XYZ file of C-alpha atoms in Angstrom:
652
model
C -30.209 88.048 -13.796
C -27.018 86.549 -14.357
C -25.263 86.021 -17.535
C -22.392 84.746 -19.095
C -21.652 84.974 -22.717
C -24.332 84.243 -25.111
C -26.163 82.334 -23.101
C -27.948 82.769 -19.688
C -28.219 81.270 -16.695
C -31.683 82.573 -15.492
C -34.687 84.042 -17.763
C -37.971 85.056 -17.485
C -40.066 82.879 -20.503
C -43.903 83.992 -20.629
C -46.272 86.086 -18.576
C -49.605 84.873 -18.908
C -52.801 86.445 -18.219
C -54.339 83.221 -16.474
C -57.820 83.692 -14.925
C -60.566 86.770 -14.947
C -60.005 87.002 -11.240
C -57.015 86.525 -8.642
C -55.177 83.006 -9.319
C -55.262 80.885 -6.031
C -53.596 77.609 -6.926
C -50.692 76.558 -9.018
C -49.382 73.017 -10.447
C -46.394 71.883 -12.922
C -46.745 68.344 -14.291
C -43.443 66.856 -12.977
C -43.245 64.025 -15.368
C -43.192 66.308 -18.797
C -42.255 69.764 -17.478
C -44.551 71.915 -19.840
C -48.108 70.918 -18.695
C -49.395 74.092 -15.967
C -52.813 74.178 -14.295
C -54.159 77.286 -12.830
C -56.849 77.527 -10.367
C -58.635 80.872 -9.867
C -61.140 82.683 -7.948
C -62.906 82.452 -10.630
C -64.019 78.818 -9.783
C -62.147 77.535 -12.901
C -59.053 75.637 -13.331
C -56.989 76.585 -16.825
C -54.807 73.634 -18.175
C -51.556 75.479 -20.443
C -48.650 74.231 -22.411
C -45.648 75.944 -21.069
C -44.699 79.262 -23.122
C -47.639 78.995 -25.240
C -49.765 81.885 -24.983
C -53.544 80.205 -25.325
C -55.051 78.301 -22.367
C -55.854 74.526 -23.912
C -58.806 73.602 -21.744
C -61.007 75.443 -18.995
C -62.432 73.175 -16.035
C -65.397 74.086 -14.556
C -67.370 72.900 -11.941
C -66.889 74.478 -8.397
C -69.231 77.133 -7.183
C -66.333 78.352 -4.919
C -63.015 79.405 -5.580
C -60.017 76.805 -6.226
C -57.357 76.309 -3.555
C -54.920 73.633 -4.938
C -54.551 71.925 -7.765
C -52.952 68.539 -8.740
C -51.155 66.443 -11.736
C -51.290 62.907 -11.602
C -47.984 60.863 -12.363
C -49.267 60.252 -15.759
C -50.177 63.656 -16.248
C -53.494 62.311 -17.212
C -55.952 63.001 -14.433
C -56.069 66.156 -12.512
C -57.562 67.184 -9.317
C -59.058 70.089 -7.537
C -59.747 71.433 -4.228
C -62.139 74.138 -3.611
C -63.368 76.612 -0.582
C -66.405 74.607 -0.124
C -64.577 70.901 0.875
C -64.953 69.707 -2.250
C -62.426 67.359 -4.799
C -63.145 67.125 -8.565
C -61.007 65.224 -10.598
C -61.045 65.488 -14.413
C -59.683 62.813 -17.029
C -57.780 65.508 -19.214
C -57.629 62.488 -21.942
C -61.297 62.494 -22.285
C -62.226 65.980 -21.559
C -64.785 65.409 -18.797
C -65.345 65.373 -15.041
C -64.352 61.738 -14.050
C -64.591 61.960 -9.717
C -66.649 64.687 -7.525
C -65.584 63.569 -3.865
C -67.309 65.600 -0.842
C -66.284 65.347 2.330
C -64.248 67.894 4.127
C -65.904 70.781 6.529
C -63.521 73.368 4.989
C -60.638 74.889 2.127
C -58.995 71.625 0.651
C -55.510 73.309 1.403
C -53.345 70.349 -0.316
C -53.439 67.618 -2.830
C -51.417 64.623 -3.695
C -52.120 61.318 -5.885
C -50.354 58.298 -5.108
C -48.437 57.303 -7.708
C -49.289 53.733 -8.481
C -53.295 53.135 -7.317
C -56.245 55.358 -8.074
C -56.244 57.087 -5.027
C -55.968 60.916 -4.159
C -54.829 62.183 -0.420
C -56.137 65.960 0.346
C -55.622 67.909 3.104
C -57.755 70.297 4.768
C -58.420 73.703 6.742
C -60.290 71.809 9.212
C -57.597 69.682 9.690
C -57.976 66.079 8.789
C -56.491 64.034 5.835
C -58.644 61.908 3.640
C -57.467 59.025 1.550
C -59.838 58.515 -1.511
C -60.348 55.974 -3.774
C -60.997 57.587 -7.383
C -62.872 54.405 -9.190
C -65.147 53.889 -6.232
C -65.758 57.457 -5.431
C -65.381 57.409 -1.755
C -63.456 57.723 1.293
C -61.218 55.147 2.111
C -59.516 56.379 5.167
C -59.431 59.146 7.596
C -56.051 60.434 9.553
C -56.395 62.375 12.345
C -53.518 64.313 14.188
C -52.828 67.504 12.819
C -54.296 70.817 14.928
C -54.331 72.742 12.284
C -54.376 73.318 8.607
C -52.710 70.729 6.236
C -50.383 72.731 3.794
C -48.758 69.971 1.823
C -49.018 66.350 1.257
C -46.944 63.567 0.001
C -46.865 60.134 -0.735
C -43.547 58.462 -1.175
C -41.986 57.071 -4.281
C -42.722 53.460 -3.492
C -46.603 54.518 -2.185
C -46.307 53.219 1.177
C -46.504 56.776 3.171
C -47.534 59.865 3.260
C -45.718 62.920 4.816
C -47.846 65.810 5.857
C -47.152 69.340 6.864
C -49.351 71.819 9.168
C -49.626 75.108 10.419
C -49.152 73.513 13.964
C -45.329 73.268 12.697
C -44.984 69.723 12.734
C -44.203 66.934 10.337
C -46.023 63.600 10.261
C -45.297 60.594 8.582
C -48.299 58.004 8.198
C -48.461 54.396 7.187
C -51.158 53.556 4.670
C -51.216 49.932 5.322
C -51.518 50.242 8.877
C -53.700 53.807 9.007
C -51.742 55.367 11.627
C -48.866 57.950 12.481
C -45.551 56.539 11.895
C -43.373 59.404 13.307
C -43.596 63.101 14.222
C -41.146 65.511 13.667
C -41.824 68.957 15.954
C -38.748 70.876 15.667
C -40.020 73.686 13.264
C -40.909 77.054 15.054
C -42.882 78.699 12.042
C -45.684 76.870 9.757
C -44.492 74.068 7.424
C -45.106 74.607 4.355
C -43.944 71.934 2.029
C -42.613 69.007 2.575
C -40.652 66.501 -0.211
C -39.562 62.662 -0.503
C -36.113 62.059 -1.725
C -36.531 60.319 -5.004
C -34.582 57.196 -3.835
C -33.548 57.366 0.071
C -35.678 57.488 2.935
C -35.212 60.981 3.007
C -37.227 64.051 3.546
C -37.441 67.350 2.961
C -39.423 70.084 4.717
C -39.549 74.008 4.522
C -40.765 75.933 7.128
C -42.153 79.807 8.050
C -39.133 79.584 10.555
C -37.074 80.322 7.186
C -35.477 76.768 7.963
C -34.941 73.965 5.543
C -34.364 70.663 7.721
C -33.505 67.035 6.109
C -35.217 63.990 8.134
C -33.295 60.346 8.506
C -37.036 57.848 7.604
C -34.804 55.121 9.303
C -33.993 56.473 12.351
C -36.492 59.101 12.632
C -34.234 61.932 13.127
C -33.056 65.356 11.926
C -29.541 65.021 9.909
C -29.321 68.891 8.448
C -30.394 72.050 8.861
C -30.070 75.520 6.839
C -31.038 78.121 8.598
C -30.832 82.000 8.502
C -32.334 82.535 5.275
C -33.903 85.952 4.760
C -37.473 84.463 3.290
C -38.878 81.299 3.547
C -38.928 78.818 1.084
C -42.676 78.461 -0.399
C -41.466 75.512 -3.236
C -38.450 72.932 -2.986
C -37.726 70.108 -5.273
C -34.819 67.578 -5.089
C -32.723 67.015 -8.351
C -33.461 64.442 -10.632
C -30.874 62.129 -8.864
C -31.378 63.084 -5.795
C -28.036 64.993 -5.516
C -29.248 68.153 -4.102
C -32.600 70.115 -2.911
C -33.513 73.078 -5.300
C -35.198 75.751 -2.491
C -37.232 78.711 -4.426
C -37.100 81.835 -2.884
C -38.454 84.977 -3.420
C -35.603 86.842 -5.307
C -33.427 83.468 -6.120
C -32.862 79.791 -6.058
C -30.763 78.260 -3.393
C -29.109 75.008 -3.878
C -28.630 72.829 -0.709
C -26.729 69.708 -0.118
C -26.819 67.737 3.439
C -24.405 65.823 6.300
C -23.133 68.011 6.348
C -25.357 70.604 5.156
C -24.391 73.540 2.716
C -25.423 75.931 -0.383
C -23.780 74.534 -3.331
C -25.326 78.085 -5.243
C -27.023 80.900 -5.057
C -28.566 81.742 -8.636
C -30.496 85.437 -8.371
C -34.058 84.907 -10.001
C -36.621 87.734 -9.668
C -39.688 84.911 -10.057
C -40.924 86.610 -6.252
C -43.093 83.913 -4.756
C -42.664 80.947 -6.166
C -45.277 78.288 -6.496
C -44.191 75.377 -8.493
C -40.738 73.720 -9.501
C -40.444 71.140 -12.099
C -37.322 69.981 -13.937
C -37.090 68.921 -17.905
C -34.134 68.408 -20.163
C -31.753 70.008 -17.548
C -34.028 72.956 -16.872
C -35.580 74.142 -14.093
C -38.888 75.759 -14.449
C -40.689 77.472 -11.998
C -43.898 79.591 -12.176
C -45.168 82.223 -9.904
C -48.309 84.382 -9.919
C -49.447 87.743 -8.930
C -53.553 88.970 -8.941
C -54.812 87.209 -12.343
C -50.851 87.217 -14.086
C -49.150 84.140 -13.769
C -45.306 84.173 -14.626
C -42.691 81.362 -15.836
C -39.160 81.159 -15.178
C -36.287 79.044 -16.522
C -33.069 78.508 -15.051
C -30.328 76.519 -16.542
C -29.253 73.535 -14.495
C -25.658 72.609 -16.915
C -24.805 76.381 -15.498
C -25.568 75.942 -11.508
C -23.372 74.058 -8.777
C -25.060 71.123 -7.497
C -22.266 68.848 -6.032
C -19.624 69.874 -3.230
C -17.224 71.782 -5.871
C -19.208 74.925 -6.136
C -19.721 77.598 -3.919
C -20.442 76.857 0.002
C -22.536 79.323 2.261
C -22.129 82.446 0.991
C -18.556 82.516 -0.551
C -17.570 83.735 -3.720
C -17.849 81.277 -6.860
C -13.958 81.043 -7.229
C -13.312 80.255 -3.569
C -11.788 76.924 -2.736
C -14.469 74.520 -1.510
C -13.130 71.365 1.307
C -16.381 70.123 2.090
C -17.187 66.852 0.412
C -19.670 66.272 -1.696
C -23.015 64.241 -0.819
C -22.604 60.500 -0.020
C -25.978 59.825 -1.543
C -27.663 56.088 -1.034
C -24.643 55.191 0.692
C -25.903 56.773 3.610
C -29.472 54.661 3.769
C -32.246 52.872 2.365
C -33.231 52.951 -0.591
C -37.374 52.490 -1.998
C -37.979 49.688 -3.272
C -40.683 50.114 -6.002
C -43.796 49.626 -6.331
C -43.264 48.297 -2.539
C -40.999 48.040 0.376
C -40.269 46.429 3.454
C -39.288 48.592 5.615
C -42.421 47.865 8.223
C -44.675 45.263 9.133
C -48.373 46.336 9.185
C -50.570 44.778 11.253
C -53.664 46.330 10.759
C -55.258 48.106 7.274
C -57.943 50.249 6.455
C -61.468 49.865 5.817
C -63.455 51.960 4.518
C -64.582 54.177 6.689
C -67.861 56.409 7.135
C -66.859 59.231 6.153
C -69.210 60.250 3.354
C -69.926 63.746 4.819
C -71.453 66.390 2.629
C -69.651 69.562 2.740
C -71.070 72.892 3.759
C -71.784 74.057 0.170
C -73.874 70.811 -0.875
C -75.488 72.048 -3.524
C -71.548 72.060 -4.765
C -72.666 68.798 -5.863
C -75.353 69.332 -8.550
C -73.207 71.819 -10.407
C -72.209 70.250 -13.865
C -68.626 70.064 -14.800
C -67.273 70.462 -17.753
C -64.560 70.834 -20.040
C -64.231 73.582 -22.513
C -61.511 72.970 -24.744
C -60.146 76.351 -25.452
C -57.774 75.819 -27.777
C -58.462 72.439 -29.908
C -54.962 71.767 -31.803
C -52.828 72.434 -28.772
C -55.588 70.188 -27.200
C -54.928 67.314 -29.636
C -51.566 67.490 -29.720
C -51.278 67.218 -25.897
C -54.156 64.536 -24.861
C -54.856 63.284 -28.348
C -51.959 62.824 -30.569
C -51.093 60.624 -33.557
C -48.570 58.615 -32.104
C -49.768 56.825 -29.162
C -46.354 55.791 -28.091
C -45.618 58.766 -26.955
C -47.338 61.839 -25.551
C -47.075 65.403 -26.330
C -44.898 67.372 -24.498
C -43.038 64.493 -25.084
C -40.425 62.989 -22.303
C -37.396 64.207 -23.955
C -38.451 67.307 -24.747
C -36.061 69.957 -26.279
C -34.788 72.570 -23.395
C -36.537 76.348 -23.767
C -33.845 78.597 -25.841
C -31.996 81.329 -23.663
C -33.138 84.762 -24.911
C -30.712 86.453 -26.925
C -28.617 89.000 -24.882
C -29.819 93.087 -24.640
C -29.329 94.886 -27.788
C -29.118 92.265 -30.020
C -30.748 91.425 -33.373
C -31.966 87.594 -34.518
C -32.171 87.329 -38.233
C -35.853 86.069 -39.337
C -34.895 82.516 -40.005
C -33.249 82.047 -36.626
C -36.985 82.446 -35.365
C -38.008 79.382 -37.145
C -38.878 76.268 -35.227
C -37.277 73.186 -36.304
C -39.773 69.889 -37.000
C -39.406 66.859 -35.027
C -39.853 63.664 -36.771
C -42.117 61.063 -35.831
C -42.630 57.524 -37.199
C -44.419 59.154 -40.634
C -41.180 61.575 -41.581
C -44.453 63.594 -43.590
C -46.067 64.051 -40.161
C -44.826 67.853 -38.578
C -45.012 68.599 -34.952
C -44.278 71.937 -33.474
C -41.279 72.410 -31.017
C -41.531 74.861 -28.563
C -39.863 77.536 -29.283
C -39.604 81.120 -27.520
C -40.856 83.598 -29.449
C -43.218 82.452 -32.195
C -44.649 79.164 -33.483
C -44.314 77.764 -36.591
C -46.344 74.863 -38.093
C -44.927 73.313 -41.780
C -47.551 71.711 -43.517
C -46.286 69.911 -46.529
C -49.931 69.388 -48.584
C -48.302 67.011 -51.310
C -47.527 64.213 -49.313
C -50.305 61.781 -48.877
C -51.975 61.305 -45.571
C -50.578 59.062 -42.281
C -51.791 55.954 -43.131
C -53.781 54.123 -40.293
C -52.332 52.025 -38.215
C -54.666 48.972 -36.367
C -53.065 48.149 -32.774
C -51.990 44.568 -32.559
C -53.873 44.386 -29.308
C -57.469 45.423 -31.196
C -61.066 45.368 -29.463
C -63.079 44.492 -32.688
C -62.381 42.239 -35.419
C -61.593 43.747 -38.959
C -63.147 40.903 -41.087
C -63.152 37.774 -41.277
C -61.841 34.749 -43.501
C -63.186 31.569 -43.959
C -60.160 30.182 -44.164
C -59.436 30.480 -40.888
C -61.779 28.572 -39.842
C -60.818 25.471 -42.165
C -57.970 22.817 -41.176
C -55.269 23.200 -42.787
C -53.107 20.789 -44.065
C -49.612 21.483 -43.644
C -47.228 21.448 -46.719
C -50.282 21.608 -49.089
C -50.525 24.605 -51.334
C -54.299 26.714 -50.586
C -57.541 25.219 -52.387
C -60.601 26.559 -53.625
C -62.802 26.836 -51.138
C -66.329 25.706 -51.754
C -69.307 26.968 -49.858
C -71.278 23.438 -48.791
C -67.769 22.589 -47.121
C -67.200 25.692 -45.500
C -70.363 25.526 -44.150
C -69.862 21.930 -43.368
C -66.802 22.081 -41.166
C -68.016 25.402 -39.413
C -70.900 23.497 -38.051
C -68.663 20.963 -36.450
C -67.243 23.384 -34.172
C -70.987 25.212 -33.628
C -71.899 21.681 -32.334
C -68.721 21.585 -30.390
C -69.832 25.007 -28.749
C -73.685 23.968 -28.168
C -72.390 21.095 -26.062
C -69.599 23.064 -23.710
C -72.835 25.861 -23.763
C -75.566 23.005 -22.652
C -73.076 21.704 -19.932
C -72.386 25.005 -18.348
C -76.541 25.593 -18.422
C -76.398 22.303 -16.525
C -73.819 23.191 -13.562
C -75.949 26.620 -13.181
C -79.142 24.894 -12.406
C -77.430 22.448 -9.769
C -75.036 25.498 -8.089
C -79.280 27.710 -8.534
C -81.059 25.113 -6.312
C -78.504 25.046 -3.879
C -78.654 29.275 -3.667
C -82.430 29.430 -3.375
C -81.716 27.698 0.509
C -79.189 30.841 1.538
C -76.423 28.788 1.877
C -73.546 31.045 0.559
C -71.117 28.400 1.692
C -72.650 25.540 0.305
C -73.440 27.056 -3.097
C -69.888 27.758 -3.436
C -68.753 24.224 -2.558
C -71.348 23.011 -5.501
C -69.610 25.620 -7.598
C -66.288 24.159 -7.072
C -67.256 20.361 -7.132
C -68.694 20.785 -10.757
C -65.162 22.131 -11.827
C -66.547 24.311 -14.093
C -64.297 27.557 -13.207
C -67.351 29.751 -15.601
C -69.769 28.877 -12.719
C -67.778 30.060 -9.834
C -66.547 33.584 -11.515
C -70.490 33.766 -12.430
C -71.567 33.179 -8.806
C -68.657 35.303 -7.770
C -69.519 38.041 -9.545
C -73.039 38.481 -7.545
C -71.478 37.862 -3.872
C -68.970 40.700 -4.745
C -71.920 42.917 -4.986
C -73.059 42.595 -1.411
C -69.816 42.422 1.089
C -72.041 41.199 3.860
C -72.563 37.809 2.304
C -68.315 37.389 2.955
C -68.398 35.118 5.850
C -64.625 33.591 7.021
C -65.766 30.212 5.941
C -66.598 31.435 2.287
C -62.714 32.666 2.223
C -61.435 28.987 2.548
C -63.439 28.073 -0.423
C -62.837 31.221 -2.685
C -59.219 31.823 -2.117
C -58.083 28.524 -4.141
C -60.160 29.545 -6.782
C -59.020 33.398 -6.605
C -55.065 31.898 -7.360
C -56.728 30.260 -10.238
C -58.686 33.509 -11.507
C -55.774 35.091 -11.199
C -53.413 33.381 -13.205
C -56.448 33.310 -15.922
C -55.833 34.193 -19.383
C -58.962 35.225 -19.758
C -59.400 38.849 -18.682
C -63.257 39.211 -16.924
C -61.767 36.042 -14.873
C -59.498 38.410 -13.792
C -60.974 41.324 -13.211
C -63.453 39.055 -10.718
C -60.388 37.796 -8.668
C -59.331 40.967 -8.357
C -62.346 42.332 -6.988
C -63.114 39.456 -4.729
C -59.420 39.366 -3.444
C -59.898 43.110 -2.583
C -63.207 42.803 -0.715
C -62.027 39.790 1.118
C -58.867 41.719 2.115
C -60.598 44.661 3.503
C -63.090 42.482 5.162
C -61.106 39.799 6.788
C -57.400 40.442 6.917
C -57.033 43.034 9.793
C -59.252 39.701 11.997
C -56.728 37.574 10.486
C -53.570 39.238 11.636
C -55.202 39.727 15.237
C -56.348 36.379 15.766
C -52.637 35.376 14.862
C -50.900 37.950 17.078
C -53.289 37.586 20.314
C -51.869 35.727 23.260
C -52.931 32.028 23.895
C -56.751 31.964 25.672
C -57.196 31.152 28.874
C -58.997 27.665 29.627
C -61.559 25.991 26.674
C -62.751 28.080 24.058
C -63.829 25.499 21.064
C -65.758 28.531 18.980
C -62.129 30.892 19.210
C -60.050 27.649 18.750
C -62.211 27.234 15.262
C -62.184 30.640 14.537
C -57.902 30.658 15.091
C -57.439 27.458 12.811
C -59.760 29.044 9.448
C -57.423 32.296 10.389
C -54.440 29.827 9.691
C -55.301 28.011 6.979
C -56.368 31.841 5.356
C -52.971 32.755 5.972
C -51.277 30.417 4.203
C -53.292 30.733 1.446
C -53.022 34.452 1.430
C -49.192 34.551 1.345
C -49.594 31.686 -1.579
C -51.042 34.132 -3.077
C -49.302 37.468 -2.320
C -46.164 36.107 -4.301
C -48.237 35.713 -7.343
C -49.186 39.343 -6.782
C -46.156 40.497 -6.371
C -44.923 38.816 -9.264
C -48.048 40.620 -11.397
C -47.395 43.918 -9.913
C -44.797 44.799 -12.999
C -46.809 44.628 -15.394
C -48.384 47.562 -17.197
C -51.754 48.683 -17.678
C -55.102 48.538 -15.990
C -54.590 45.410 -14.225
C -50.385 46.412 -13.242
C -52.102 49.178 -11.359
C -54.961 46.774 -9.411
C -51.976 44.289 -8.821
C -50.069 47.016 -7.286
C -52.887 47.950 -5.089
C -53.455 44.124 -3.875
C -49.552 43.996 -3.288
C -49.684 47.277 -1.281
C -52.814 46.074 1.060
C -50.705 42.442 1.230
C -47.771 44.150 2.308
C -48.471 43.588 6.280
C -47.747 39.428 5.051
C -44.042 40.061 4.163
């Protein structure tokens, strides 16, 4: 390893004894840097804090061995592929089994969530790539292409595609919105291994068997680099946080490429041999290998290793003069556009499809999953903390300490671990430090007192006054209970009227529904102006997708903008669903009706039919600004606007 006065450039930080049996599958968190999961042959899947010696949580579940395992963007959810075809994803925050998705014939070779909807992409031995949706616990669409196993999968940054990589040594890029192959890249010789998304240009990355690394133009579909000549291939590459370079983990070191031209900024020797994982923290570089049941973790400083044109170039010395120029970056192309772009226009989306298959191994299915929290404060401190502002590891976490140098000697209270402050200065957390742990508990300071969210579920009491007019200027009087009572029951009468009126519209919108006129109840729903009714009425048609009939969307799609721009939040949530179902129904008969050549001679049914597909339009792109303009937001409902927005795209 290389060094350079006290510090070093490369070091070896833990060796872990991971699973009972051979470990099989591998996964950094990318967002923090010091979450690992280990999948074994075992069947389990071990959750770890980076150079912390005790697992924090054992998954269990499979009845066959785990192939590949996945972090989602949030670092919250995790998901698992097993031997048998099956996907189990676990919510990490509450320590249970959340998703158990069957489907594929074979090994579930690769694993990918998108990183703005609930959805999981997994490739497999036998070939195909699924598309699932997590809350609904299903396949939502199938691509077909590969002819051969599926190594890697990746969406891209702005969650419009997903690049895959096969054993048939091709690349393929697919369209979500349209479900179907965007571009094929076949100049690999050797297996692909892993493929990776530039973090802002359309630019990708893939490694190959070949020992090639090549760098693909997503504009013009076309190879702009290759390094070649390399003694192993590359099993795990990662571009830097700014998309400067490509970090390419080899078996005996880390090679750092740049592109147009392409060139190794540096060569750094680590012995980490095959290399699963790369993540990047705090200008660090970790990586993590594994051999049999050990599982090994590497860190190599990043403020010590070339990554622009300046450094070294091929293989010449460090202190050689350098007249290549350094990487143009986004001047070059594109950049994403998040959470959506516009660099195509979909015609078609995807329903769901029927792919509900049970695997092989069915009985897979009625094995329980659990969590067993192995070690319970490392478990709080990760999924559970205090502070729910921010998580532990937390974002900005402090880099792992270089080892001292052979032969020498750290006094005792250089092995102490500092405390990092929180909002309560009495509060400790741990730092994590390289060769011991050190909790400070100070017991005479007085608990963390709580604190009640401003954005609470349940009251905390209540005060009369609050219910009184005030009069403003007047000082606070006395209240007495007769006139408490008294003005209370003004608004209860208030109440029993808007309740008795409401009652009212039901029964008229009821005997219209007990003809089976859909339409028609839904026009009586609407004429009543009572927007209660039609969320009510709403709410049961969303439970049976057959009763969505094209002439139900011109009524429900004015009263979907209104839903929408609700303030209250079950209105909401209803739009949403009924925007989504509608969408997944009717919009790919939309698009075609609008696109298809002019009929020959009278057809008064298709000249109908075209007209409600126009009028739908319009009110669709009404409404796919208002999305758009909701898909910023945080939260639960940020994330089902950004799903809406990504199946509108196609209307840009």
């Amino acid at each position: 390893m290389a060094t350079s006065g006290m510090t070093k450039t490369t070091w070896k930080l833990q060796e872990i004894v991971a699973h009972a049996s051979n470990v099989s599958a591998l996964a950094l968190g990318k967002s923090s840097g010091r979450l690992l999961a280990t999948g074994g042959e075992d069947c389990r899947v071990n959750l770890w804090s980076v150079n912390k010696p005790n697992c924090i949580m054992s998954l269990t579940g499979h009845t066959s061995p785990v192939e590949s395992v996945r972090f989602s963007t949030s670092e919250k959810l995790i998901v698992a592929g097993s031997q048998s075809g099956s996907l189990r994803v676990w919510n990490m925050e509450e320590a249970k089994i959340q998703r158990t998705l069957m489907g594929h014939k074979a090994n579930v070779c690769s694993l990918d969530f998108h990183p703005y909807g609930e959805f999981v992409a997994s490739g497999s031995l036998d070939t195909n790539i699924k598309l699932w949706d997590i809350r609904r616990k299903g396949c939502v669409f199938r691509y077909k292409g590969h002819t051969q196993a599926v190594r890697c999968l990746r969406f891209s940054p702005d969650g419009k595609w997903l690049a895959s990589s096969s054993d048939d040594h091709t690349v393929k890029l697919w369209d979500l919105s349209a479900g179907k192959l965007m571009a094929e890249f076949v100049e690999h010789t050797g297996p692909v291994q892993i493929v990776e998304f530039h973090p802002n240009e359309y630019l990708l990355a893939s490694a190959s068997g070949d020992r090639t690394v090549r760098f693909w133009d997503l504009e013009k579909f076309q190879s702009v680099g290759c390094m070649e000549g390399e003694a192993t291939p590359f099993r795990s590459i990662l571009f830097s946080s700014d998309g400067g370079c490509l970090f390419c983990g080899g078996r005996e070191a880390l090679r750092v490429y740049g592109w147009e031209p392409e060139r190794c900024f540096d060569t750094v020797p680590v012995a980490w041999g095959k290399v699963s994982d790369l993540s990047i923290c705090s200008n660090q570089l970790i990586g993590v290998s594994c051999s049999q049941s050990n599982v090994s973790s590497f860190v190599v400083d990043l403020n010590r290793v070339k990554m622009t044109g300046s450094g070294t170039v091929g293989a010449l010395p460090k202190d050689s003069p350098v007249t290549q120029p350094a990487p143009t970056g986004s001047s070059l192309r594109r950049n994403y556009e998040r959470p959506s772009t516009t660099c195509t226009k979909p015609k078609r989306y995807p329903l769901t499809c029927c792919c509900h298959r049970v695997s092989p191994t069915s009985d897979d299915e009625e094995k329980e999953s659990r969590a067993e929290i192995q070690n319970p404060e490392d478990y709080k401190e990760i999924f559970q903390p205090k502070n729910a502002i921010s998580r532990t590891p937390p974002r900005n976490s402090e880099p792992f300490p270089a080892p001292p140098e052979d032969g020498k000697i750290i006094a005792p209270h250089v092995l102490r671990t500092p405390i990092i402050r929180t909002c309560c200065p009495w509060v400790p957390k741990v730092r994590i430090g390289f060769t011991r742990h050190v909790l400070f508990v100070f017991p005479q300071m007085p608990p963390c007192p709580p604190v009640i969210s401003a954005a609470r579920n349940e009251p905390i009491g209540l005060k009369v006054a609050d219910f009184l007019p005030v009069v403003k200027g007047s000082p606070p009087a006395e209240v007495v209970d007769e006139d408490a009572v008294c003005q209370i029951r003004k608004g209860h009468d208030t109440m029993c009227m808007v309740l008795t009126s409401r009652m009212r519209n039901l029964d008229t919108v009821r005997a219209v529904w007990s003809t089976g006129d859909v339409k028609t109840s839904m026009d009586s729903a609407v004429a009543v102006n009572d927007l209660s009714v039609v969320v009510d009425l709403l709410n049961i048609i969303n439970q049976k997708a057959s009763l969505w009939k094209l002439d139900l969307c011109l009524s429900v799609l004015p009263q979907i903008d209104k839903l929408l721009q609700s303030k209250y939040e079950s209105y909401m949530q209803t739009g949403c669903v009924s925007l989504k179902l509608l969408l997944q129904r009717f919009l790919p008969l939309i698009t075609d009706m609008l696109s298809a050549p002019p009929s020959v001679g009278v057809d008064i049914s298709r000249e109908e039919r075209l007209t409600k597909c126009k009028l739908c339009y319009k009110q669709l792109k009404s409404l796919y600004m208002l999305v758009k303009s909701r898909a910023a937001q945080s939260g639960r409902y940020g994330s089902a606007f950004r799903e809406l927005q990504l199946l509108m795209s196609g209307l840009e």
